Amino acid sequence: MPHIGEQRRLQWSCEQMFDLVADVAKYAEFLPWVVATRVKSDSGTEMVADMLVGFHALNEKFTSRVRKQRPRSIVVDYLDGPLRKLENEWTFTPDEGGGCVIDFRVDFAFRNAVFEKLAGQYMDRAFRKMVSAFETRAQSLYGDVRADAASGGVRIPE
């Protein structure tokens, strides 16, 4: 079963990155291959959501439980869909120089061994593209914290 992960040091706070990742309803606005999302239930600590993922003519729906511990972690447990298993976890750790370190890990297994083998060939590239999309989204929402600090200004989010 494929396992993939990445760690990045970012200029935004743990709270900002947590809020961005926890906002599943907005994923279709910026994540590649996410066609639509539907939040079925949401509280401060847990969410159940559907995600429709599409690539060319192929669309698949996933249902997941999202466990949230603001601002430290988000753990996603797979409930239903085309996979045998899907687990992912985000952790947000304050960085000494400001900002935060994000650590994102995904474990998955397809029901079909042929699909799993094919996906394994492309998953690394797709995963990195998704992580970059979150970073780009943070830039568009929160701006460049370092530039604001260097200019002596304080950026107030809209």
Short mmCIF file of C-alpha atoms in Angstrom, two decimals, residues 10 15 18 25-26 31 34 46 57 65-66 81 89 101 106 120 122 142 148 155 158:
data_model
loop_
_atom_site.label_atom_id
_atom_site.label_comp_id
_atom_site.label_asym_id
_atom_site.label_seq_id
_atom_site.Cartn_x
_atom_site.Cartn_y
_atom_site.Cartn_z
CA LEU A 10 5.73 27.94 6.06
CA GLU A 15 -3.96 28.57 13.34
CA PHE A 18 -5.20 24.65 10.37
CA ALA A 25 -16.12 23.17 1.82
CA LYS A 26 -13.70 25.39 -0.16
CA LEU A 31 -7.37 21.82 -5.08
CA VAL A 34 -11.51 18.15 -6.48
CA GLU A 46 -15.24 16.50 14.04
CA ALA A 57 -14.25 11.34 -17.44
CA ARG A 65 -14.50 11.65 9.01
CA VAL A 66 -12.25 14.57 9.85
CA GLY A 81 -15.64 5.14 -1.55
CA GLU A 89 -2.89 13.34 8.85
CA VAL A 101 5.99 23.49 10.10
CA VAL A 106 -1.22 9.86 3.40
CA GLY A 120 1.61 4.50 -7.32
CA TYR A 122 1.65 9.11 -10.36
CA TYR A 142 -3.01 35.55 4.14
CA ASP A 148 4.73 42.74 5.81
CA ARG A 155 -1.37 42.80 7.50
CA GLU A 158 -9.95 40.42 5.00
#
